[in-house]
């Protein structure tokens, strides 16, 4: 009781943030019940509450279902059977609730949410200089999947580490002339594409970072913005659907190669059903599903993709368009917003000739 009184006084005096779903910003966004979506270890998480409640389920199908839920719906799925033997589950593996393995798993999930979810990351960094508490949280680790101390400890550590990020490596890399390039692949592809291999070979003095992009743009866009914040690339290169995402990475040099700016309206590729990846993904996935909801998310994103463009943005974006692109024709729409356009001989998908003779020289020119 005494601790709660102290916490309330610190909150009242502006020295602390009491995390609560009904609290004022940023306390509400930091609550596990807030629908901060992210992807972790190949699983879609609709909220942190969804992830935490799913740990109480032994069977993968049920775990996947709960993991994808929004906060309040996931909380309704809570069970207490795990408390007897203190065993929780992740993807078929039993884990001791009181073990370091459990703490590492949960910390990894929070890191993934911090990196991928812009809303959560912004809210957490808005608490700089303030103590975090969760007065409504349970304190006994044998009764709850996450105690107040564990929650606030994880959040505080992430926040403080983000502010204390060691810049030594970055400075060393720049001192020897190394630059950073983020490559964003097209629809149904992955970080293992041939384009990535060729870029790594041609740009031997660059660090090429190529993520597997989540299928749903509601996950993909905040994930990629978080990646850019962490990597601070010298240039972002995107092809096709990746070009559409690259265009929205404001504040960085961007090259959009045959960008698919209107996939939800004109694409014959973005169709409902089960699809196979062109290349293997890092999480081992070979297939993915396109749902009506994902198509709707594409349409919503596309409707706002050019919002707030500044004069500086126009100077930082280049479009590369093939003369024989039979799949996408976004140059007219692109040219309504940006002026820097190059043309090359080829089709929609980049080939080695276009990479070597057009894309790589452009990259070097931009980052010179």
mmCIF file of C-alpha atoms in Angstrom:
data_model
loop_
_atom_site.group_PDB
_atom_site.id
_atom_site.type_symbol
_atom_site.label_atom_id
_atom_site.label_comp_id
_atom_site.label_asym_id
_atom_site.label_seq_id
_atom_site.Cartn_x
_atom_site.Cartn_y
_atom_site.Cartn_z
ATOM 1 C CA UNK A 1 0.000 0.000 0.000
ATOM 2 C CA UNK A 2 2.842 2.381 0.908
ATOM 3 C CA UNK A 3 4.468 1.835 -2.483
ATOM 4 C CA UNK A 4 1.205 2.611 -4.245
ATOM 5 C CA UNK A 5 0.858 5.880 -2.356
ATOM 6 C CA UNK A 6 4.422 6.871 -3.297
ATOM 7 C CA UNK A 7 3.746 5.959 -6.949
ATOM 8 C CA UNK A 8 0.569 8.015 -7.053
ATOM 9 C CA UNK A 9 2.333 11.017 -5.551
ATOM 10 C CA UNK A 10 5.146 10.750 -8.127
ATOM 11 C CA UNK A 11 2.606 10.524 -10.941
ATOM 12 C CA UNK A 12 0.694 13.520 -9.584
ATOM 13 C CA UNK A 13 3.941 15.518 -9.324
ATOM 14 C CA UNK A 14 4.961 14.608 -12.884
ATOM 15 C CA UNK A 15 7.901 12.438 -11.847
ATOM 16 C CA UNK A 16 6.423 9.082 -12.867
ATOM 17 C CA UNK A 17 4.167 7.419 -15.417
ATOM 18 C CA UNK A 18 1.654 4.871 -14.141
ATOM 19 C CA UNK A 19 1.024 2.446 -17.006
ATOM 20 C CA UNK A 20 -2.701 1.819 -17.435
ATOM 21 C CA UNK A 21 -4.942 1.164 -20.424
ATOM 22 C CA UNK A 22 -7.306 3.944 -19.311
ATOM 23 C CA UNK A 23 -4.592 6.392 -18.399
ATOM 24 C CA UNK A 24 -3.539 9.484 -20.285
ATOM 25 C CA UNK A 25 -0.933 9.336 -23.047
ATOM 26 C CA UNK A 26 1.670 7.872 -23.001
ATOM 27 C CA UNK A 27 0.527 5.572 -20.165
ATOM 28 C CA UNK A 28 -2.303 4.109 -22.249
ATOM 29 C CA UNK A 29 -0.105 3.268 -25.254
ATOM 30 C CA UNK A 30 2.458 1.544 -23.010
ATOM 31 C CA UNK A 31 -0.208 -0.775 -21.584
ATOM 32 C CA UNK A 32 -0.036 -4.390 -22.739
ATOM 33 C CA UNK A 33 -3.733 -4.057 -23.613
ATOM 34 C CA UNK A 34 -2.991 -1.427 -26.266
ATOM 35 C CA UNK A 35 -3.193 -2.852 -29.795
ATOM 36 C CA UNK A 36 0.474 -2.349 -30.671
ATOM 37 C CA UNK A 37 0.939 -4.934 -33.405
ATOM 38 C CA UNK A 38 4.308 -6.524 -34.194
ATOM 39 C CA UNK A 39 5.864 -9.729 -35.478
ATOM 40 C CA UNK A 40 8.044 -11.987 -33.336
ATOM 41 C CA UNK A 41 9.792 -15.246 -34.175
ATOM 42 C CA UNK A 42 7.503 -15.790 -37.172
ATOM 43 C CA UNK A 43 4.313 -15.133 -35.169
ATOM 44 C CA UNK A 44 1.912 -12.242 -35.710
ATOM 45 C CA UNK A 45 1.179 -10.471 -32.411
ATOM 46 C CA UNK A 46 -1.883 -8.254 -32.294
ATOM 47 C CA UNK A 47 -0.786 -6.839 -28.946
ATOM 48 C CA UNK A 48 1.674 -7.579 -26.168
ATOM 49 C CA UNK A 49 -1.258 -8.943 -24.142
ATOM 50 C CA UNK A 50 -1.923 -11.377 -26.974
ATOM 51 C CA UNK A 51 1.693 -12.576 -26.892
ATOM 52 C CA UNK A 52 1.755 -12.952 -23.106
ATOM 53 C CA UNK A 53 -1.585 -14.774 -22.870
ATOM 54 C CA UNK A 54 -0.555 -17.101 -25.697
ATOM 55 C CA UNK A 55 2.358 -18.346 -23.579
ATOM 56 C CA UNK A 56 -0.181 -20.136 -21.390
ATOM 57 C CA UNK A 57 -1.270 -22.348 -24.307
ATOM 58 C CA UNK A 58 0.550 -25.593 -25.069
ATOM 59 C CA UNK A 59 -0.896 -26.178 -28.535
ATOM 60 C CA UNK A 60 0.496 -24.087 -31.370
ATOM 61 C CA UNK A 61 -2.779 -23.452 -33.211
ATOM 62 C CA UNK A 62 -4.403 -22.042 -30.077
ATOM 63 C CA UNK A 63 -1.286 -20.078 -29.231
ATOM 64 C CA UNK A 64 -1.175 -18.536 -32.703
ATOM 65 C CA UNK A 65 -4.856 -17.570 -32.439
ATOM 66 C CA UNK A 66 -4.473 -15.807 -29.084
ATOM 67 C CA UNK A 67 -1.160 -14.235 -30.054
ATOM 68 C CA UNK A 68 -2.841 -12.391 -32.938
ATOM 69 C CA UNK A 69 -5.594 -10.945 -30.722
ATOM 70 C CA UNK A 70 -5.979 -7.342 -29.635
ATOM 71 C CA UNK A 71 -5.397 -6.662 -25.952
ATOM 72 C CA UNK A 72 -8.831 -6.846 -24.332
ATOM 73 C CA UNK A 73 -9.878 -9.879 -26.372
ATOM 74 C CA UNK A 74 -6.644 -11.651 -25.458
ATOM 75 C CA UNK A 75 -7.113 -10.935 -21.758
ATOM 76 C CA UNK A 76 -10.439 -12.775 -21.854
ATOM 77 C CA UNK A 77 -8.511 -15.908 -22.894
ATOM 78 C CA UNK A 78 -6.421 -15.939 -19.711
ATOM 79 C CA UNK A 79 -6.111 -19.286 -17.878
ATOM 80 C CA UNK A 80 -4.470 -20.220 -14.574
ATOM 81 C CA UNK A 81 -3.528 -23.864 -15.149
ATOM 82 C CA UNK A 82 0.123 -22.971 -15.795
ATOM 83 C CA UNK A 83 0.535 -21.682 -12.227
ATOM 84 C CA UNK A 84 0.604 -25.211 -10.739
ATOM 85 C CA UNK A 85 3.857 -26.326 -12.359
ATOM 86 C CA UNK A 86 5.033 -22.866 -13.538
ATOM 87 C CA UNK A 87 5.400 -24.097 -17.124
ATOM 88 C CA UNK A 88 4.572 -21.875 -20.089
ATOM 89 C CA UNK A 89 4.914 -22.624 -23.806
ATOM 90 C CA UNK A 90 6.330 -21.074 -26.940
ATOM 91 C CA UNK A 91 5.972 -22.793 -30.332
ATOM 92 C CA UNK A 92 5.728 -26.246 -28.748
ATOM 93 C CA UNK A 93 8.605 -25.806 -26.294
ATOM 94 C CA UNK A 94 8.007 -25.919 -22.536
ATOM 95 C CA UNK A 95 9.642 -23.076 -20.598
ATOM 96 C CA UNK A 96 9.988 -22.568 -16.841
ATOM 97 C CA UNK A 97 8.194 -19.327 -15.928
ATOM 98 C CA UNK A 98 10.926 -18.535 -13.382
ATOM 99 C CA UNK A 99 13.857 -19.190 -15.740
ATOM 100 C CA UNK A 100 16.262 -16.943 -17.624
ATOM 101 C CA UNK A 101 14.931 -18.505 -20.833
ATOM 102 C CA UNK A 102 11.490 -17.091 -20.068
ATOM 103 C CA UNK A 103 12.869 -13.641 -19.309
ATOM 104 C CA UNK A 104 14.909 -13.691 -22.512
ATOM 105 C CA UNK A 105 11.846 -14.690 -24.558
ATOM 106 C CA UNK A 106 9.701 -11.883 -23.146
ATOM 107 C CA UNK A 107 12.449 -9.283 -23.513
ATOM 108 C CA UNK A 108 12.848 -10.330 -27.144
ATOM 109 C CA UNK A 109 9.143 -9.755 -27.757
ATOM 110 C CA UNK A 110 9.282 -6.281 -26.242
ATOM 111 C CA UNK A 111 12.350 -5.430 -28.328
ATOM 112 C CA UNK A 112 10.524 -6.546 -31.464
ATOM 113 C CA UNK A 113 7.548 -4.357 -30.586
ATOM 114 C CA UNK A 114 9.827 -1.406 -29.836
ATOM 115 C CA UNK A 115 11.655 -1.744 -33.152
ATOM 116 C CA UNK A 116 8.586 -2.378 -35.314
ATOM 117 C CA UNK A 117 5.823 -0.315 -33.745
ATOM 118 C CA UNK A 118 6.327 3.416 -34.163
ATOM 119 C CA UNK A 119 3.449 4.363 -31.856
ATOM 120 C CA UNK A 120 4.791 2.273 -28.966
ATOM 121 C CA UNK A 121 8.376 3.452 -29.495
ATOM 122 C CA UNK A 122 7.348 7.125 -29.567
ATOM 123 C CA UNK A 123 5.258 6.708 -26.412
ATOM 124 C CA UNK A 124 8.076 5.004 -24.514
ATOM 125 C CA UNK A 125 10.635 7.647 -25.486
ATOM 126 C CA UNK A 126 8.175 10.333 -24.365
ATOM 127 C CA UNK A 127 8.742 9.087 -20.782
ATOM 128 C CA UNK A 128 12.404 10.109 -20.685
ATOM 129 C CA UNK A 129 13.489 11.176 -17.212
ATOM 130 C CA UNK A 130 10.431 9.690 -15.504
ATOM 131 C CA UNK A 131 9.999 6.591 -13.389
ATOM 132 C CA UNK A 132 7.745 3.894 -14.833
ATOM 133 C CA UNK A 133 5.313 2.057 -12.585
ATOM 134 C CA UNK A 134 2.262 -0.145 -12.963
ATOM 135 C CA UNK A 135 0.334 0.183 -9.731
ATOM 136 C CA UNK A 136 -2.443 -2.149 -10.910
ATOM 137 C CA UNK A 137 -0.005 -4.932 -11.712
ATOM 138 C CA UNK A 138 0.496 -8.154 -9.745
ATOM 139 C CA UNK A 139 3.815 -8.417 -7.861
ATOM 140 C CA UNK A 140 3.985 -12.209 -7.373
ATOM 141 C CA UNK A 141 5.694 -13.872 -10.341
ATOM 142 C CA UNK A 142 4.079 -17.197 -9.426
ATOM 143 C CA UNK A 143 0.613 -15.735 -10.012
ATOM 144 C CA UNK A 144 1.080 -13.592 -13.117
ATOM 145 C CA UNK A 145 2.753 -13.996 -16.483
ATOM 146 C CA UNK A 146 4.507 -10.643 -16.002
ATOM 147 C CA UNK A 147 4.934 -8.701 -12.769
ATOM 148 C CA UNK A 148 4.971 -4.941 -12.351
ATOM 149 C CA UNK A 149 8.702 -5.073 -11.662
ATOM 150 C CA UNK A 150 9.393 -7.142 -14.782
ATOM 151 C CA UNK A 151 7.278 -4.929 -17.040
ATOM 152 C CA UNK A 152 8.711 -1.638 -15.834
ATOM 153 C CA UNK A 153 12.245 -3.045 -15.757
ATOM 154 C CA UNK A 154 12.069 -4.147 -19.395
ATOM 155 C CA UNK A 155 10.589 -0.847 -20.574
ATOM 156 C CA UNK A 156 13.054 1.260 -18.605
ATOM 157 C CA UNK A 157 16.020 -0.741 -19.859
ATOM 158 C CA UNK A 158 14.892 -0.423 -23.493
ATOM 159 C CA UNK A 159 14.271 3.290 -23.139
ATOM 160 C CA UNK A 160 17.600 3.998 -21.482
ATOM 161 C CA UNK A 161 19.576 1.778 -23.855
ATOM 162 C CA UNK A 162 18.021 3.569 -26.820
ATOM 163 C CA UNK A 163 19.253 6.887 -25.448
ATOM 164 C CA UNK A 164 22.696 5.470 -24.675
ATOM 165 C CA UNK A 165 23.219 3.729 -27.989
ATOM 166 C CA UNK A 166 26.927 3.262 -28.548
ATOM 167 C CA UNK A 167 27.923 5.257 -31.637
ATOM 168 C CA UNK A 168 31.478 3.881 -31.718
ATOM 169 C CA UNK A 169 30.756 1.261 -34.391
ATOM 170 C CA UNK A 170 28.879 3.731 -36.531
ATOM 171 C CA UNK A 171 31.705 6.261 -36.332
ATOM 172 C CA UNK A 172 34.316 3.601 -37.108
ATOM 173 C CA UNK A 173 32.321 2.414 -40.113
ATOM 174 C CA UNK A 174 32.017 5.930 -41.479
ATOM 175 C CA UNK A 175 35.695 6.650 -40.811
ATOM 176 C CA UNK A 176 36.746 3.864 -43.180
ATOM 177 C CA UNK A 177 34.261 4.946 -45.828
ATOM 178 C CA UNK A 178 31.551 2.320 -45.257
ATOM 179 C CA UNK A 179 27.985 3.362 -45.938
ATOM 180 C CA UNK A 180 24.659 1.727 -45.190
ATOM 181 C CA UNK A 181 22.019 0.706 -47.694
ATOM 182 C CA UNK A 182 18.632 -0.743 -46.873
ATOM 183 C CA UNK A 183 17.089 -2.818 -49.660
ATOM 184 C CA UNK A 184 13.312 -3.410 -49.704
ATOM 185 C CA UNK A 185 12.193 -6.363 -51.823
ATOM 186 C CA UNK A 186 9.079 -6.708 -53.934
ATOM 187 C CA UNK A 187 5.828 -8.592 -53.350
ATOM 188 C CA UNK A 188 6.286 -12.281 -52.526
ATOM 189 C CA UNK A 189 10.060 -11.996 -52.399
ATOM 190 C CA UNK A 190 12.524 -11.941 -49.505
ATOM 191 C CA UNK A 191 15.911 -10.757 -48.318
ATOM 192 C CA UNK A 192 17.427 -13.750 -50.137
ATOM 193 C CA UNK A 193 16.679 -12.384 -53.618
ATOM 194 C CA UNK A 194 19.256 -12.278 -56.409
ATOM 195 C CA UNK A 195 19.125 -8.480 -56.328
ATOM 196 C CA UNK A 196 20.493 -8.476 -52.774
ATOM 197 C CA UNK A 197 23.333 -10.788 -53.786
ATOM 198 C CA UNK A 198 24.306 -8.580 -56.733
ATOM 199 C CA UNK A 199 24.129 -5.392 -54.649
ATOM 200 C CA UNK A 200 26.419 -6.931 -52.029
ATOM 201 C CA UNK A 201 28.910 -7.912 -54.725
ATOM 202 C CA UNK A 202 28.847 -4.541 -56.499
ATOM 203 C CA UNK A 203 28.724 -2.372 -53.374
ATOM 204 C CA UNK A 204 31.544 -4.125 -51.516
ATOM 205 C CA UNK A 205 32.209 -0.982 -49.452
ATOM 206 C CA UNK A 206 28.567 -0.773 -48.245
ATOM 207 C CA UNK A 207 26.733 -2.569 -45.485
ATOM 208 C CA UNK A 208 23.625 -3.894 -47.250
ATOM 209 C CA UNK A 209 20.704 -4.500 -44.884
ATOM 210 C CA UNK A 210 17.822 -6.458 -46.410
ATOM 211 C CA UNK A 211 14.844 -7.309 -44.180
ATOM 212 C CA UNK A 212 12.003 -9.720 -44.870
ATOM 213 C CA UNK A 213 9.037 -7.362 -45.143
ATOM 214 C CA UNK A 214 5.814 -8.386 -43.345
ATOM 215 C CA UNK A 215 2.949 -9.138 -45.749
ATOM 216 C CA UNK A 216 0.437 -6.815 -44.086
ATOM 217 C CA UNK A 217 1.275 -3.114 -44.644
ATOM 218 C CA UNK A 218 -0.224 -2.342 -41.232
ATOM 219 C CA UNK A 219 2.786 -4.237 -39.829
ATOM 220 C CA UNK A 220 5.270 -3.509 -42.592
ATOM 221 C CA UNK A 221 5.237 0.289 -42.593
ATOM 222 C CA UNK A 222 5.985 0.830 -38.860
ATOM 223 C CA UNK A 223 8.492 -2.049 -38.952
ATOM 224 C CA UNK A 224 10.438 -0.430 -41.809
ATOM 225 C CA UNK A 225 10.328 3.031 -40.273
ATOM 226 C CA UNK A 226 11.701 1.579 -37.050
ATOM 227 C CA UNK A 227 14.452 -0.194 -38.998
ATOM 228 C CA UNK A 228 15.481 3.070 -40.676
ATOM 229 C CA UNK A 229 15.587 4.816 -37.290
ATOM 230 C CA UNK A 230 17.935 2.146 -35.949
ATOM 231 C CA UNK A 231 20.164 1.716 -39.013
ATOM 232 C CA UNK A 232 20.210 5.359 -40.228
ATOM 233 C CA UNK A 233 20.882 4.366 -43.861
ATOM 234 C CA UNK A 234 22.697 6.510 -46.401
ATOM 235 C CA UNK A 235 20.173 5.323 -48.985
ATOM 236 C CA UNK A 236 17.036 3.177 -49.137
ATOM 237 C CA UNK A 237 16.434 1.191 -52.328
ATOM 238 C CA UNK A 238 13.101 -0.467 -53.033
ATOM 239 C CA UNK A 239 11.866 -2.450 -56.021
ATOM 240 C CA UNK A 240 8.196 -2.770 -57.014
ATOM 241 C CA UNK A 241 6.216 -3.028 -53.768
ATOM 242 C CA UNK A 242 9.471 -2.252 -51.939
ATOM 243 C CA UNK A 243 9.700 0.937 -53.997
ATOM 244 C CA UNK A 244 6.285 1.962 -52.731
ATOM 245 C CA UNK A 245 7.501 1.424 -49.147
ATOM 246 C CA UNK A 246 10.840 3.159 -49.841
ATOM 247 C CA UNK A 247 9.007 6.264 -51.031
ATOM 248 C CA UNK A 248 7.465 6.564 -47.557
ATOM 249 C CA UNK A 249 10.766 6.389 -45.629
ATOM 250 C CA UNK A 250 10.831 10.161 -45.170
ATOM 251 C CA UNK A 251 14.093 11.870 -44.277
ATOM 252 C CA UNK A 252 16.394 9.443 -46.115
ATOM 253 C CA UNK A 253 17.744 9.247 -49.664
ATOM 254 C CA UNK A 254 15.415 6.884 -51.535
ATOM 255 C CA UNK A 255 15.504 5.120 -54.900
ATOM 256 C CA UNK A 256 12.176 3.690 -56.058
ATOM 257 C CA UNK A 257 12.618 1.127 -58.839
ATOM 258 C CA UNK A 258 9.394 0.510 -60.776
ATOM 259 C CA UNK A 259 7.427 1.339 -57.607
ATOM 260 C CA UNK A 260 4.032 -0.368 -57.303
ATOM 261 C CA UNK A 261 2.189 2.674 -55.962
ATOM 262 C CA UNK A 262 -1.328 1.372 -56.649
ATOM 263 C CA UNK A 263 -1.156 -2.338 -55.909
ATOM 264 C CA UNK A 264 -4.612 -2.531 -54.367
ATOM 265 C CA UNK A 265 -6.251 -1.111 -57.519
ATOM 266 C CA UNK A 266 -4.272 -2.290 -60.503
ATOM 267 C CA UNK A 267 -2.178 -5.248 -59.437
ATOM 268 C CA UNK A 268 -3.069 -8.708 -60.685
ATOM 269 C CA UNK A 269 -0.650 -10.057 -58.070
ATOM 270 C CA UNK A 270 -2.292 -8.822 -54.876
ATOM 271 C CA UNK A 271 -5.109 -11.360 -54.911
ATOM 272 C CA UNK A 272 -6.921 -13.114 -52.084
ATOM 273 C CA UNK A 273 -5.615 -16.585 -51.281
ATOM 274 C CA UNK A 274 -2.500 -18.585 -50.545
ATOM 275 C CA UNK A 275 0.747 -17.558 -52.269
ATOM 276 C CA UNK A 276 4.235 -19.008 -52.386
ATOM 277 C CA UNK A 277 7.333 -16.925 -51.675
ATOM 278 C CA UNK A 278 9.775 -16.618 -54.579
ATOM 279 C CA UNK A 279 12.714 -17.015 -52.202
ATOM 280 C CA UNK A 280 13.093 -18.551 -48.739
ATOM 281 C CA UNK A 281 12.398 -16.267 -45.765
ATOM 282 C CA UNK A 282 14.547 -15.969 -42.663
ATOM 283 C CA UNK A 283 11.793 -17.454 -40.479
ATOM 284 C CA UNK A 284 11.496 -20.486 -42.768
ATOM 285 C CA UNK A 285 8.069 -19.535 -44.133
ATOM 286 C CA UNK A 286 7.367 -20.745 -47.678
ATOM 287 C CA UNK A 287 3.768 -19.525 -48.125
ATOM 288 C CA UNK A 288 1.670 -16.554 -47.090
ATOM 289 C CA UNK A 289 -1.993 -15.567 -47.162
ATOM 290 C CA UNK A 290 -3.538 -12.465 -48.708
ATOM 291 C CA UNK A 291 -6.847 -11.607 -47.047
ATOM 292 C CA UNK A 292 -9.456 -8.932 -47.794
ATOM 293 C CA UNK A 293 -8.194 -7.119 -44.697
ATOM 294 C CA UNK A 294 -4.638 -6.972 -46.081
ATOM 295 C CA UNK A 295 -5.900 -5.585 -49.397
ATOM 296 C CA UNK A 296 -7.909 -3.003 -47.463
ATOM 297 C CA UNK A 297 -4.784 -2.041 -45.505
ATOM 298 C CA UNK A 298 -2.936 -1.559 -48.809
ATOM 299 C CA UNK A 299 -5.686 0.714 -50.109
ATOM 300 C CA UNK A 300 -5.703 2.770 -46.899
ATOM 301 C CA UNK A 301 -1.931 3.167 -46.952
ATOM 302 C CA UNK A 302 -1.811 4.037 -50.646
ATOM 303 C CA UNK A 303 -4.431 6.740 -50.151
ATOM 304 C CA UNK A 304 -2.110 8.527 -47.706
ATOM 305 C CA UNK A 305 1.343 7.588 -49.012
ATOM 306 C CA UNK A 306 2.097 11.078 -50.336
ATOM 307 C CA UNK A 307 0.723 12.997 -47.352
ATOM 308 C CA UNK A 308 2.981 15.729 -46.010
ATOM 309 C CA UNK A 309 5.684 15.611 -48.690
ATOM 310 C CA UNK A 310 8.113 18.523 -48.292
ATOM 311 C CA UNK A 311 10.537 20.185 -50.695
ATOM 312 C CA UNK A 312 13.374 18.319 -48.988
ATOM 313 C CA UNK A 313 11.577 15.029 -49.697
ATOM 314 C CA UNK A 314 11.408 15.861 -53.391
ATOM 315 C CA UNK A 315 15.191 16.306 -53.445
ATOM 316 C CA UNK A 316 15.809 12.957 -51.723
ATOM 317 C CA UNK A 317 13.745 10.681 -53.973
ATOM 318 C CA UNK A 318 14.696 9.184 -57.331
ATOM 319 C CA UNK A 319 12.515 7.034 -59.560
ATOM 320 C CA UNK A 320 13.925 4.331 -61.867
ATOM 321 C CA UNK A 321 11.559 3.095 -64.559
ATOM 322 C CA UNK A 322 12.013 0.294 -67.090
ATOM 323 C CA UNK A 323 11.032 0.839 -70.715
ATOM 324 C CA UNK A 324 9.474 -2.627 -71.001
ATOM 325 C CA UNK A 325 7.621 -2.874 -67.677
ATOM 326 C CA UNK A 326 4.478 -4.855 -68.476
ATOM 327 C CA UNK A 327 3.293 -5.156 -64.864
ATOM 328 C CA UNK A 328 3.339 -1.683 -63.293
ATOM 329 C CA UNK A 329 3.089 1.793 -64.768
ATOM 330 C CA UNK A 330 3.409 4.200 -61.853
ATOM 331 C CA UNK A 331 5.619 6.797 -63.492
ATOM 332 C CA UNK A 332 2.764 9.281 -64.149
ATOM 333 C CA UNK A 333 1.680 9.156 -60.476
ATOM 334 C CA UNK A 334 5.282 9.270 -59.251
ATOM 335 C CA UNK A 335 6.013 12.305 -61.440
ATOM 336 C CA UNK A 336 3.138 14.216 -59.886
ATOM 337 C CA UNK A 337 5.157 14.340 -56.662
ATOM 338 C CA UNK A 338 8.831 13.903 -57.621
ATOM 339 C CA UNK A 339 10.984 15.259 -60.431
ATOM 340 C CA UNK A 340 14.121 13.051 -60.394
ATOM 341 C CA UNK A 341 13.438 10.237 -62.867
ATOM 342 C CA UNK A 342 15.760 7.839 -64.711
ATOM 343 C CA UNK A 343 14.889 5.318 -67.425
ATOM 344 C CA UNK A 344 16.645 2.078 -68.255
ATOM 345 C CA UNK A 345 16.246 -0.773 -70.698
ATOM 346 C CA UNK A 346 14.578 -3.790 -69.159
ATOM 347 C CA UNK A 347 11.458 -5.270 -67.601
ATOM 348 C CA UNK A 348 9.688 -4.900 -64.284
ATOM 349 C CA UNK A 349 12.099 -7.122 -62.381
ATOM 350 C CA UNK A 350 15.652 -5.843 -62.083
ATOM 351 C CA UNK A 351 18.275 -7.820 -63.958
ATOM 352 C CA UNK A 352 22.018 -7.757 -63.386
ATOM 353 C CA UNK A 353 22.644 -5.374 -66.291
ATOM 354 C CA UNK A 354 20.258 -2.760 -64.862
ATOM 355 C CA UNK A 355 21.731 -3.127 -61.385
ATOM 356 C CA UNK A 356 25.338 -2.812 -62.521
ATOM 357 C CA UNK A 357 24.945 -0.057 -65.127
ATOM 358 C CA UNK A 358 22.078 2.054 -63.787
ATOM 359 C CA UNK A 359 21.237 1.375 -60.138
ATOM 360 C CA UNK A 360 24.749 1.072 -58.665
ATOM 361 C CA UNK A 361 26.076 4.252 -60.378
ATOM 362 C CA UNK A 362 23.004 6.127 -59.085
ATOM 363 C CA UNK A 363 23.609 4.838 -55.554
ATOM 364 C CA UNK A 364 27.242 5.906 -55.655
ATOM 365 C CA UNK A 365 26.333 9.307 -57.052
ATOM 366 C CA UNK A 366 23.763 9.941 -54.330
ATOM 367 C CA UNK A 367 26.029 8.807 -51.458
ATOM 368 C CA UNK A 368 29.245 10.346 -52.788
#
